[in-house]
mmCIF file of N, CA and C in Angstrom:
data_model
loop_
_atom_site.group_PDB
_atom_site.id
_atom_site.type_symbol
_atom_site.label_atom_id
_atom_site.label_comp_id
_atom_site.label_asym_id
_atom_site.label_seq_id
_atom_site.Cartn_x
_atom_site.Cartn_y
_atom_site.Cartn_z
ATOM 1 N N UNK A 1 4.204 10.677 -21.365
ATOM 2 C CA UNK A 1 4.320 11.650 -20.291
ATOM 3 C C UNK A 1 2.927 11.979 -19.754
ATOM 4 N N UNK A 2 2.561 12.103 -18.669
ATOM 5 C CA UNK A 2 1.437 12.242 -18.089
ATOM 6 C C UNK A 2 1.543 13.787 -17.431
ATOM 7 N N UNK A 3 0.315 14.244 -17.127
ATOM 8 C CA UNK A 3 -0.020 15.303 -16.939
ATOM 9 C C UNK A 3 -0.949 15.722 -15.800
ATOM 10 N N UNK A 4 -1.070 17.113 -15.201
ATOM 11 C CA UNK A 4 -1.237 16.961 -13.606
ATOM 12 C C UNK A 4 -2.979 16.962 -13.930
ATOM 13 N N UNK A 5 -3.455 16.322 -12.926
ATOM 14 C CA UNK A 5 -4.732 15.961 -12.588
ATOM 15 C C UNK A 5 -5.540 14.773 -13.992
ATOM 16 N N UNK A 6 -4.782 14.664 -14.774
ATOM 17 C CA UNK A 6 -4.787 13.520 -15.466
ATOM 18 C C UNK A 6 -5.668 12.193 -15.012
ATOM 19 N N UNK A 7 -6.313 11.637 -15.353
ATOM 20 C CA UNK A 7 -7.267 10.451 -14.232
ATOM 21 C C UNK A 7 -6.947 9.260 -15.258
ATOM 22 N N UNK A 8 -6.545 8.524 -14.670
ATOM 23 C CA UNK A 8 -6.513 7.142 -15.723
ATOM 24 C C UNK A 8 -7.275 5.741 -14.597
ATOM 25 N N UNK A 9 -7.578 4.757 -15.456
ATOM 26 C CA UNK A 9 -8.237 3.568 -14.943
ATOM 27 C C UNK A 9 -7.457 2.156 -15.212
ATOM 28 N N UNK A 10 -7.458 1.359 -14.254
ATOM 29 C CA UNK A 10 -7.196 0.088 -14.738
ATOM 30 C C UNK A 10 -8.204 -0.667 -15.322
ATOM 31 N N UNK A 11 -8.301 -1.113 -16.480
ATOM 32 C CA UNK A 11 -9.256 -1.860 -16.914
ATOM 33 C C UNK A 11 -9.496 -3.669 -16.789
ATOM 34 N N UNK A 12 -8.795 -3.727 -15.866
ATOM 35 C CA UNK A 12 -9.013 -5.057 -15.257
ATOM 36 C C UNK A 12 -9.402 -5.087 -13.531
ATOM 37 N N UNK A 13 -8.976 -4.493 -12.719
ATOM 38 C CA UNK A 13 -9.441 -4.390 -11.478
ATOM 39 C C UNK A 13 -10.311 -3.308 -11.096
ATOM 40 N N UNK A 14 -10.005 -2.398 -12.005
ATOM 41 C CA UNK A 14 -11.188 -0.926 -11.612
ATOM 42 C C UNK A 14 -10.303 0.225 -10.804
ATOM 43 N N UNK A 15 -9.006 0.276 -10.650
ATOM 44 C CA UNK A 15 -8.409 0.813 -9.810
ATOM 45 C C UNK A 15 -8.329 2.576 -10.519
ATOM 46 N N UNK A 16 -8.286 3.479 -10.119
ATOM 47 C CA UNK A 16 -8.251 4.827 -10.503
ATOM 48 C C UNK A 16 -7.398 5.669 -10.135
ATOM 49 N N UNK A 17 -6.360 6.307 -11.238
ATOM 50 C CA UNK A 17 -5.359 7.411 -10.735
ATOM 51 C C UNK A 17 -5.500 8.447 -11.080
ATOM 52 N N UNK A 18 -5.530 9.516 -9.923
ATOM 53 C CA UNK A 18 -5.610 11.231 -10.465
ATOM 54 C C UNK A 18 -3.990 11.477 -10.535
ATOM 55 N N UNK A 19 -3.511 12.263 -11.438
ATOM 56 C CA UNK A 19 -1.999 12.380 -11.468
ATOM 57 C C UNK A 19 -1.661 13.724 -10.167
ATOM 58 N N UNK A 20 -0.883 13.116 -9.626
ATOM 59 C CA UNK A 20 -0.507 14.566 -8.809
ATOM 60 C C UNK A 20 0.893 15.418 -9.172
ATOM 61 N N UNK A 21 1.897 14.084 -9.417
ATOM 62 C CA UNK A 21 3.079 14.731 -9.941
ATOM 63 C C UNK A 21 3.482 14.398 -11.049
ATOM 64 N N UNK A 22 3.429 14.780 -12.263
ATOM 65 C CA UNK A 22 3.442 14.642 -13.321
ATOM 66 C C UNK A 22 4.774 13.839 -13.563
ATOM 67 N N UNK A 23 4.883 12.847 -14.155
ATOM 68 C CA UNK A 23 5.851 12.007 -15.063
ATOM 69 C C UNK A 23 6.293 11.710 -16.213
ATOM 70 N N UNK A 24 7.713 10.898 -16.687
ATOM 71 C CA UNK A 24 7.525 10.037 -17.870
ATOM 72 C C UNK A 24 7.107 9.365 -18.207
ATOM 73 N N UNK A 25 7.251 8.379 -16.915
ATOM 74 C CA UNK A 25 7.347 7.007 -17.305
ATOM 75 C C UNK A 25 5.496 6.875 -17.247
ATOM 76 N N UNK A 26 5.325 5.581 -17.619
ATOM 77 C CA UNK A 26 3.854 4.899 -17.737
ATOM 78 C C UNK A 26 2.932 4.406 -16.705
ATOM 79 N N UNK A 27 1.596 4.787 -16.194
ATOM 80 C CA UNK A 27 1.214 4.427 -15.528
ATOM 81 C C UNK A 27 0.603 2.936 -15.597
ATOM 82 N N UNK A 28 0.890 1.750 -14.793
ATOM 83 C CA UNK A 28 0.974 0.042 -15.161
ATOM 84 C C UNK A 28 0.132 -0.272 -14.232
ATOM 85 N N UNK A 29 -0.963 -1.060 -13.948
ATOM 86 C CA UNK A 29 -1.772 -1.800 -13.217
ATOM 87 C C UNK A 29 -1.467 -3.013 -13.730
ATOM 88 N N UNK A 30 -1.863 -4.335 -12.825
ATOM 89 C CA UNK A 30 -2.470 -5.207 -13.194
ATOM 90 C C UNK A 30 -1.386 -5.936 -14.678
ATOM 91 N N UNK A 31 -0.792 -5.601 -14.217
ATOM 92 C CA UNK A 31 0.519 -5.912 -15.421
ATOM 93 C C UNK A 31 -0.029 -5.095 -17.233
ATOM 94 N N UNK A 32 -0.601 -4.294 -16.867
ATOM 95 C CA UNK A 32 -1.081 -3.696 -18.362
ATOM 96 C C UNK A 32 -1.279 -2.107 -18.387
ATOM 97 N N UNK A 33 -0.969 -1.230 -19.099
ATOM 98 C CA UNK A 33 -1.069 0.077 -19.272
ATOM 99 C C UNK A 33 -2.161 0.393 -18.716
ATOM 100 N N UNK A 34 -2.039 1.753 -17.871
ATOM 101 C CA UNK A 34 -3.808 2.433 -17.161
ATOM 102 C C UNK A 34 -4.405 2.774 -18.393
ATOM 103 N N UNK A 35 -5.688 2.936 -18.619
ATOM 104 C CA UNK A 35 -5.946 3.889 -19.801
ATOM 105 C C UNK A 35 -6.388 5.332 -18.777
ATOM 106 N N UNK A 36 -6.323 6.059 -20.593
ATOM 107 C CA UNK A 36 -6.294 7.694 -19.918
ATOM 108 C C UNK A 36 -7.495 8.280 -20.004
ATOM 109 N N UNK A 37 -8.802 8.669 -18.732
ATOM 110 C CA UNK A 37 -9.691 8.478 -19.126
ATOM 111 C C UNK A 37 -9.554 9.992 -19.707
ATOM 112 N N UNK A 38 -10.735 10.614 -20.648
ATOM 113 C CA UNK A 38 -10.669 11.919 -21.220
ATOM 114 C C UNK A 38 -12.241 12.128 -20.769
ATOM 115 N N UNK A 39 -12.415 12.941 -20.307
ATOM 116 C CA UNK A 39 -13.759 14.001 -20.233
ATOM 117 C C UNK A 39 -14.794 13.983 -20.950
ATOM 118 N N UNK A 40 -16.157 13.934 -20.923
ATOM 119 C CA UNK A 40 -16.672 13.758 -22.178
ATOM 120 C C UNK A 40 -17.857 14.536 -21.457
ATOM 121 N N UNK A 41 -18.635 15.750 -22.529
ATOM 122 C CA UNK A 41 -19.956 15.865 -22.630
ATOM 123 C C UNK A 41 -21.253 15.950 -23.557
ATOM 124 N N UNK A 42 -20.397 14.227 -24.526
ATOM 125 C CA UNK A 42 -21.751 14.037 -25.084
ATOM 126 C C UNK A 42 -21.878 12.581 -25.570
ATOM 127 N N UNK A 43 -22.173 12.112 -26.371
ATOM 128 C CA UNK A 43 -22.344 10.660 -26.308
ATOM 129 C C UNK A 43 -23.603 9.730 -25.194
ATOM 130 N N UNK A 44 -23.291 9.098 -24.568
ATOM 131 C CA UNK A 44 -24.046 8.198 -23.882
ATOM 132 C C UNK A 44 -24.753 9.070 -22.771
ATOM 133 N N UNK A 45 -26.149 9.129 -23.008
ATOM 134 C CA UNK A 45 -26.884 9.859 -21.751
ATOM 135 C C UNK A 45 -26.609 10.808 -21.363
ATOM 136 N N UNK A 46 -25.714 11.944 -22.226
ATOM 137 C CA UNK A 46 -25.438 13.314 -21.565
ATOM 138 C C UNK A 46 -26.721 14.559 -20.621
ATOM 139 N N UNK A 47 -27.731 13.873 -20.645
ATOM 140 C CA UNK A 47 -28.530 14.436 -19.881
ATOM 141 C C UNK A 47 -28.838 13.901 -18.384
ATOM 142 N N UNK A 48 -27.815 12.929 -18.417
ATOM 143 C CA UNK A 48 -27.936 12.535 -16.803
ATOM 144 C C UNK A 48 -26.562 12.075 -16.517
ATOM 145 N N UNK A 49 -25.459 12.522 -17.098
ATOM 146 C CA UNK A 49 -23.865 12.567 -16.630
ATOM 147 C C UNK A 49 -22.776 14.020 -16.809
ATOM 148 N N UNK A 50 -23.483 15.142 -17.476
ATOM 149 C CA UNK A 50 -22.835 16.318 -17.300
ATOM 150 C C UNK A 50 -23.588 17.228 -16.001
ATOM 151 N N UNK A 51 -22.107 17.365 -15.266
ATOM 152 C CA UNK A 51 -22.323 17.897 -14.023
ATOM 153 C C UNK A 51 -22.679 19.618 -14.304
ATOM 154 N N UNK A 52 -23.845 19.998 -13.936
ATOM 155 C CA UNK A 52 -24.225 20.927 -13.384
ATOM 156 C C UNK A 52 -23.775 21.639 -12.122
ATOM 157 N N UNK A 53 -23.302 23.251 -12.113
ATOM 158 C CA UNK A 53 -23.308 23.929 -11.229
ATOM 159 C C UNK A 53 -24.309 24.998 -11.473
ATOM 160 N N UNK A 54 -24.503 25.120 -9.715
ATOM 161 C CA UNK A 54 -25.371 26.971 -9.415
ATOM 162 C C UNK A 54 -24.953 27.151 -7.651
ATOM 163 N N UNK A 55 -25.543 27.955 -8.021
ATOM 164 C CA UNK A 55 -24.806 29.089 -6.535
ATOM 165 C C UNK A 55 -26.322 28.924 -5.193
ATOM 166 N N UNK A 56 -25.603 28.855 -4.484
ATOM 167 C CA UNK A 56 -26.774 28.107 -3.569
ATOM 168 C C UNK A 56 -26.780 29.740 -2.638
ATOM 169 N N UNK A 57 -27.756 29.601 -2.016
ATOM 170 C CA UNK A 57 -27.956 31.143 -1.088
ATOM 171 C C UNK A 57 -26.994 31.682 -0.746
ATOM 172 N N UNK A 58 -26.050 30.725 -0.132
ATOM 173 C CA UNK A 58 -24.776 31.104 0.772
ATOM 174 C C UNK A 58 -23.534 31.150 0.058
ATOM 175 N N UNK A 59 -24.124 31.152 -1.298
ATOM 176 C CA UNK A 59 -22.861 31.558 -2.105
ATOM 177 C C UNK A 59 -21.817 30.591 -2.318
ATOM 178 N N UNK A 60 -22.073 29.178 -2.253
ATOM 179 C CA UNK A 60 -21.191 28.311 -2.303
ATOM 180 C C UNK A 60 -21.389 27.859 -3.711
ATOM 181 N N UNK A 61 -20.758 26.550 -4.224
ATOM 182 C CA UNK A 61 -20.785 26.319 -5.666
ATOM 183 C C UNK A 61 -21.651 24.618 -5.048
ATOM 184 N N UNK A 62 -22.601 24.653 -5.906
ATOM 185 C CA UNK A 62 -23.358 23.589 -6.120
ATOM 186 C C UNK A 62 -23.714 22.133 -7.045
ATOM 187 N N UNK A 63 -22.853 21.481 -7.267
ATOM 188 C CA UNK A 63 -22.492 20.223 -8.124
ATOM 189 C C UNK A 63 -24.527 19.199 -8.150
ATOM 190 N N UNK A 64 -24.689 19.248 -9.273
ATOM 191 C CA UNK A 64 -25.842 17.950 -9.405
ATOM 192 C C UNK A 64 -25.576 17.137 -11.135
ATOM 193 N N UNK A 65 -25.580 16.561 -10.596
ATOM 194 C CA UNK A 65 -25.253 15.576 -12.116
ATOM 195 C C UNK A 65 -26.090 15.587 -12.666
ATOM 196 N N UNK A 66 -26.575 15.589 -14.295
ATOM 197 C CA UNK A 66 -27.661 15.709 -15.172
ATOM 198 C C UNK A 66 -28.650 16.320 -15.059
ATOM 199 N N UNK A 67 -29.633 16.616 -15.867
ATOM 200 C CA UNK A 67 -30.210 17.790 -15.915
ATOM 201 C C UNK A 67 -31.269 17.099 -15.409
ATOM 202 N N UNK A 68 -31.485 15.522 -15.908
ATOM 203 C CA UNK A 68 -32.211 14.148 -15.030
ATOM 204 C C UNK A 68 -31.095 13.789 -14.120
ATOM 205 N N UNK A 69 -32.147 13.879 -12.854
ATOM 206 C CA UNK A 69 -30.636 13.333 -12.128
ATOM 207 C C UNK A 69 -30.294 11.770 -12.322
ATOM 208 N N UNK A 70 -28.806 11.727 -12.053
ATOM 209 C CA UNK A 70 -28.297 10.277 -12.491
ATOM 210 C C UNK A 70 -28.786 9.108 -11.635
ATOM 211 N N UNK A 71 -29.146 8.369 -11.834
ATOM 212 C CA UNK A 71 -29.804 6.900 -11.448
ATOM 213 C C UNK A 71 -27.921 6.439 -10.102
ATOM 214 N N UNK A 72 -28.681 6.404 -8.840
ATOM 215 C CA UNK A 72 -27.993 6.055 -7.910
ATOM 216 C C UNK A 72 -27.842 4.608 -7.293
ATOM 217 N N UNK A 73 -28.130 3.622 -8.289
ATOM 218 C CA UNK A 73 -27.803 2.300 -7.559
ATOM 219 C C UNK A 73 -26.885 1.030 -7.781
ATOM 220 N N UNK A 74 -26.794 0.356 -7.039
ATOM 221 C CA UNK A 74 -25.705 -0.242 -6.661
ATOM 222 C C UNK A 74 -24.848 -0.715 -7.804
ATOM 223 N N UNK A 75 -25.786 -0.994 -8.849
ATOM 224 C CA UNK A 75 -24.682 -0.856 -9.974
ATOM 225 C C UNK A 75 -24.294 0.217 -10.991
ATOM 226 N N UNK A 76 -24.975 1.062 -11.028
ATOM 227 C CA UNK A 76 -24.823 2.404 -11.950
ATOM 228 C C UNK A 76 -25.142 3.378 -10.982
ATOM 229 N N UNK A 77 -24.057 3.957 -10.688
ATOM 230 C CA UNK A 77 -23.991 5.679 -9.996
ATOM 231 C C UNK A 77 -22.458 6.458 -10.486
ATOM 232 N N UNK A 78 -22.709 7.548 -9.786
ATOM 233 C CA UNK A 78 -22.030 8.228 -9.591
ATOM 234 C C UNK A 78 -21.064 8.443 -8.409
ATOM 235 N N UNK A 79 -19.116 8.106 -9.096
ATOM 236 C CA UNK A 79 -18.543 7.337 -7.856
ATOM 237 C C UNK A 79 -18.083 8.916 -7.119
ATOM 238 N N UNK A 80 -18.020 9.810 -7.492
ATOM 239 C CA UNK A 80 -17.415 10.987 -7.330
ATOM 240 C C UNK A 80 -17.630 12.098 -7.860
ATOM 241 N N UNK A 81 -17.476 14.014 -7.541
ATOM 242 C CA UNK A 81 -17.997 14.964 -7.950
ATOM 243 C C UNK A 81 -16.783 15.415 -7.868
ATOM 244 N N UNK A 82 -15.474 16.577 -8.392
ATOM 245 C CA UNK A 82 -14.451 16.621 -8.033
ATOM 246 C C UNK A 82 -14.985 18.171 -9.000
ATOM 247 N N UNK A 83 -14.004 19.978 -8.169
ATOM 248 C CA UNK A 83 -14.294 20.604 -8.814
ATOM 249 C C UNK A 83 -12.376 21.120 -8.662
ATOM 250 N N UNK A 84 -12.125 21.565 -9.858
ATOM 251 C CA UNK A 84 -10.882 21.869 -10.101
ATOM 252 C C UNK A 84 -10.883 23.402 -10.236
ATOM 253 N N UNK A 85 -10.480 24.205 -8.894
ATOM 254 C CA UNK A 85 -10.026 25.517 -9.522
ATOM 255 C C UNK A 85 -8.678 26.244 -8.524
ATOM 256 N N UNK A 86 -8.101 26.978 -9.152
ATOM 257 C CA UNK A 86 -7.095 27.432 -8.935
ATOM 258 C C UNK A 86 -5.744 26.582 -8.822
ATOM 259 N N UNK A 87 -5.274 26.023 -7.508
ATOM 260 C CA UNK A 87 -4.526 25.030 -7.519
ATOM 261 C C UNK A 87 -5.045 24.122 -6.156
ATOM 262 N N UNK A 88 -6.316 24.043 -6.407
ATOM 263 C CA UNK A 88 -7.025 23.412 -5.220
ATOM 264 C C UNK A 88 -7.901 22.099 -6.504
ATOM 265 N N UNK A 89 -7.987 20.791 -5.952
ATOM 266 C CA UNK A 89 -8.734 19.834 -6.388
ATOM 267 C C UNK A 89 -10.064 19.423 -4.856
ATOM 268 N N UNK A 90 -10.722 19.668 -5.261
ATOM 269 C CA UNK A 90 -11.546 19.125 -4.156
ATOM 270 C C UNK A 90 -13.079 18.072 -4.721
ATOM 271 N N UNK A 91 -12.829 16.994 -3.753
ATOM 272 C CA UNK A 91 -13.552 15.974 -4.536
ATOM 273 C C UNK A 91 -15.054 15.216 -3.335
ATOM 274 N N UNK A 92 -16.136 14.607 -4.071
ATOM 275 C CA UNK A 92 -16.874 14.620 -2.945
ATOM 276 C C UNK A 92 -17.495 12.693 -3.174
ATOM 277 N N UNK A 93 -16.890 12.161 -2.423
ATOM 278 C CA UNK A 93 -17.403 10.274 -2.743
ATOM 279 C C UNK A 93 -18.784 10.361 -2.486
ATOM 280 N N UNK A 94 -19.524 9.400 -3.639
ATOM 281 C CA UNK A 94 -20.528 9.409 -3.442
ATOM 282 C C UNK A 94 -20.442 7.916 -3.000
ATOM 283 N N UNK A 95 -21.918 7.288 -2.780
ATOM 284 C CA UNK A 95 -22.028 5.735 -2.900
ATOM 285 C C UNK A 95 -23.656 5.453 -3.022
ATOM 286 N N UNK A 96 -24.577 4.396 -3.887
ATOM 287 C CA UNK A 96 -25.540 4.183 -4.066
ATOM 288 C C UNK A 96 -26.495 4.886 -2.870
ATOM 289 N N UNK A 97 -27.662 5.222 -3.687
ATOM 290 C CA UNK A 97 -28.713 6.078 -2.046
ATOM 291 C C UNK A 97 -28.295 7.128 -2.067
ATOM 292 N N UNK A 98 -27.248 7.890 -2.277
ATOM 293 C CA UNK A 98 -26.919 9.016 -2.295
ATOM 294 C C UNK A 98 -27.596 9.797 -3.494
ATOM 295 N N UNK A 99 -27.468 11.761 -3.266
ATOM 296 C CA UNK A 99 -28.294 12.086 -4.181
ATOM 297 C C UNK A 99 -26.698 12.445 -5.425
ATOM 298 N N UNK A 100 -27.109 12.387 -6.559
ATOM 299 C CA UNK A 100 -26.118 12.463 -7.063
ATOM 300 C C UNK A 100 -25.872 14.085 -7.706
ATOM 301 N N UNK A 101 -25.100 14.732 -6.339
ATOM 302 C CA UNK A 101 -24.705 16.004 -6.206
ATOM 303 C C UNK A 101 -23.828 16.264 -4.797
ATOM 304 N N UNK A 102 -23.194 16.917 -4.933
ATOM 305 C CA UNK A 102 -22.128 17.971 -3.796
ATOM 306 C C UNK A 102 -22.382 19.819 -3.649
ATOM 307 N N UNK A 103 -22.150 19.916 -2.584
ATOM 308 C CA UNK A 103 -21.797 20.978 -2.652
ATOM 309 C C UNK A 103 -20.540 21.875 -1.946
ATOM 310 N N UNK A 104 -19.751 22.428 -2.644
ATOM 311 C CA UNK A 104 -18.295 23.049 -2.261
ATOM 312 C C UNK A 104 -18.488 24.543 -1.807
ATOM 313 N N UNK A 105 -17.642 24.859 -0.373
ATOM 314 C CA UNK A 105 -17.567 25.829 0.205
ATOM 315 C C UNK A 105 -16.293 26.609 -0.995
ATOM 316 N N UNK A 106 -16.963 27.408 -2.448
ATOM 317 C CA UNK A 106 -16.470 28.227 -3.384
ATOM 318 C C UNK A 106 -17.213 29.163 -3.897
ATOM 319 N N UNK A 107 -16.582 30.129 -4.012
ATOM 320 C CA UNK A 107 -17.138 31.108 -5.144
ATOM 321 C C UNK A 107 -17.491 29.952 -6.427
ATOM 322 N N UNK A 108 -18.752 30.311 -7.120
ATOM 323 C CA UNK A 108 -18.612 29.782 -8.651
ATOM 324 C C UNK A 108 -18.334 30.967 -9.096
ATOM 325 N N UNK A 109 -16.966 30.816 -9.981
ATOM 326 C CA UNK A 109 -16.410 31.419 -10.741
ATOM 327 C C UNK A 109 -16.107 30.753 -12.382
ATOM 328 N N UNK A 110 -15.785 31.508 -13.242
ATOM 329 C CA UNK A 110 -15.299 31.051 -14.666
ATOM 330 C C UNK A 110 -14.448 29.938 -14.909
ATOM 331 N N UNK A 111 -13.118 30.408 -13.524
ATOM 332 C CA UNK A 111 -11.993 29.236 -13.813
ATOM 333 C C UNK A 111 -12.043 27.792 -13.175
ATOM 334 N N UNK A 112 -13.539 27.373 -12.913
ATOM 335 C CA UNK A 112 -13.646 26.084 -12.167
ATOM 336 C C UNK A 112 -14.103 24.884 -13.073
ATOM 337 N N UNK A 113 -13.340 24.003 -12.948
ATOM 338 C CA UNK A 113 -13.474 23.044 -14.040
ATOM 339 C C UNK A 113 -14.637 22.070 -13.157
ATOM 340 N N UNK A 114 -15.306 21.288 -13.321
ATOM 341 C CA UNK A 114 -16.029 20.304 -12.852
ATOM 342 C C UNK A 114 -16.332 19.313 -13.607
ATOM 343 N N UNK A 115 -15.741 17.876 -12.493
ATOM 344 C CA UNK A 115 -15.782 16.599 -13.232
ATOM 345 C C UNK A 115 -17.290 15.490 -12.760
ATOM 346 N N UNK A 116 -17.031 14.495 -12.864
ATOM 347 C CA UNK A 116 -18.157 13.219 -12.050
ATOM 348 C C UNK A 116 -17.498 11.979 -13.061
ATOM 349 N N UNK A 117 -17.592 11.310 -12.126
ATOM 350 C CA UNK A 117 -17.231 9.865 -12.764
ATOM 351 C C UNK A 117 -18.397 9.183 -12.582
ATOM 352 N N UNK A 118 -19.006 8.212 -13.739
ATOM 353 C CA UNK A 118 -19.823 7.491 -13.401
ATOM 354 C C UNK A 118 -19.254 5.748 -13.714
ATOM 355 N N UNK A 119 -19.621 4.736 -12.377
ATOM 356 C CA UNK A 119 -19.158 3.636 -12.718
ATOM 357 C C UNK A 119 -18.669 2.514 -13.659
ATOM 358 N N UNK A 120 -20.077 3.160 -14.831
ATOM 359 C CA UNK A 120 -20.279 2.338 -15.866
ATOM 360 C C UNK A 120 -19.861 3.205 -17.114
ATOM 361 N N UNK A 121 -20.379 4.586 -17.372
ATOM 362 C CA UNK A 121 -20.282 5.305 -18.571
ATOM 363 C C UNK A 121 -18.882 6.413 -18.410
ATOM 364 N N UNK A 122 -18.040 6.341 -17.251
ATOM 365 C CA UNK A 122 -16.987 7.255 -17.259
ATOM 366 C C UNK A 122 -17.107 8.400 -16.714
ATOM 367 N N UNK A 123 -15.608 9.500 -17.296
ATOM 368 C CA UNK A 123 -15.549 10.763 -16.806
ATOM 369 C C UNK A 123 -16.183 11.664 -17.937
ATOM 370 N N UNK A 124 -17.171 12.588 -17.029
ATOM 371 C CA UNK A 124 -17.698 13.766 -17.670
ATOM 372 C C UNK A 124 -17.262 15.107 -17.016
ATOM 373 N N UNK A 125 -17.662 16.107 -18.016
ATOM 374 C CA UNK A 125 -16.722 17.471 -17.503
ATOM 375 C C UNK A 125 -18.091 18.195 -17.620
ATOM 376 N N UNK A 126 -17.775 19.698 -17.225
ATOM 377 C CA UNK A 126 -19.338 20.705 -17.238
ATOM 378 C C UNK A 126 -18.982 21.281 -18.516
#
């Protein structure tokens, strides 16, 4: 059974699902089970893949990945910044050259979850 905002990957084409409506049945790529990615903030390079927030003048919520920021090129970046609160998902594509950060028109508040996917090392949470 899968679960809402759930992110899974195909591990043969690279394809990526955020769950929107939760199910039984199994999510299948590529003729083989998605895997389910899980959140992580520690292991591999956690100083340049846990997303950082702060509150920018105007009071918005401010996303930068690592405390070093994350290395932006064509083969290792950061594919996405996504901040989860209330019953709003809002997500920001990055692509190589880019700085690896967003920023969301939100209050930072307590109940905001914040993710980043990185190409090579996965999903991290704050």
């Amino acid at each position: 059974m899968t679960s809402i905002n759930q992110i899974f990957r195909c591990n043969i084409c690279g394809n990526i699902v955020e769950v929107l409506n939760p199910g039984e049945g199994r999510l299948v790529c590529c003729d083989q089970p998605m895997e389910l990615l899980l959140a992580r903030r520690t292991d591999v390079g956690p100083e340049k893949h846990i997303p950082i927030t702060e509150e920018t003048e105007e009071g918005n919520l401010k996303v930068k990945v690592g405390r070093t920021a994350h290395p932006m090129e064509k083969n290792h970046h950061i594919q996405w910044i996504e901040i989860l609160v209330d019953d709003k998902v809002l997500r920001k594509t990055l692509k190589p050259g880019d700085k690896p950060e967003a920023t969301f028109k939100e209050k930072p508040t307590k109940n905001i979850m914040v993710r980043s996917y990185c190409n090579i090392h996965g999903l991290w949470h704050d």
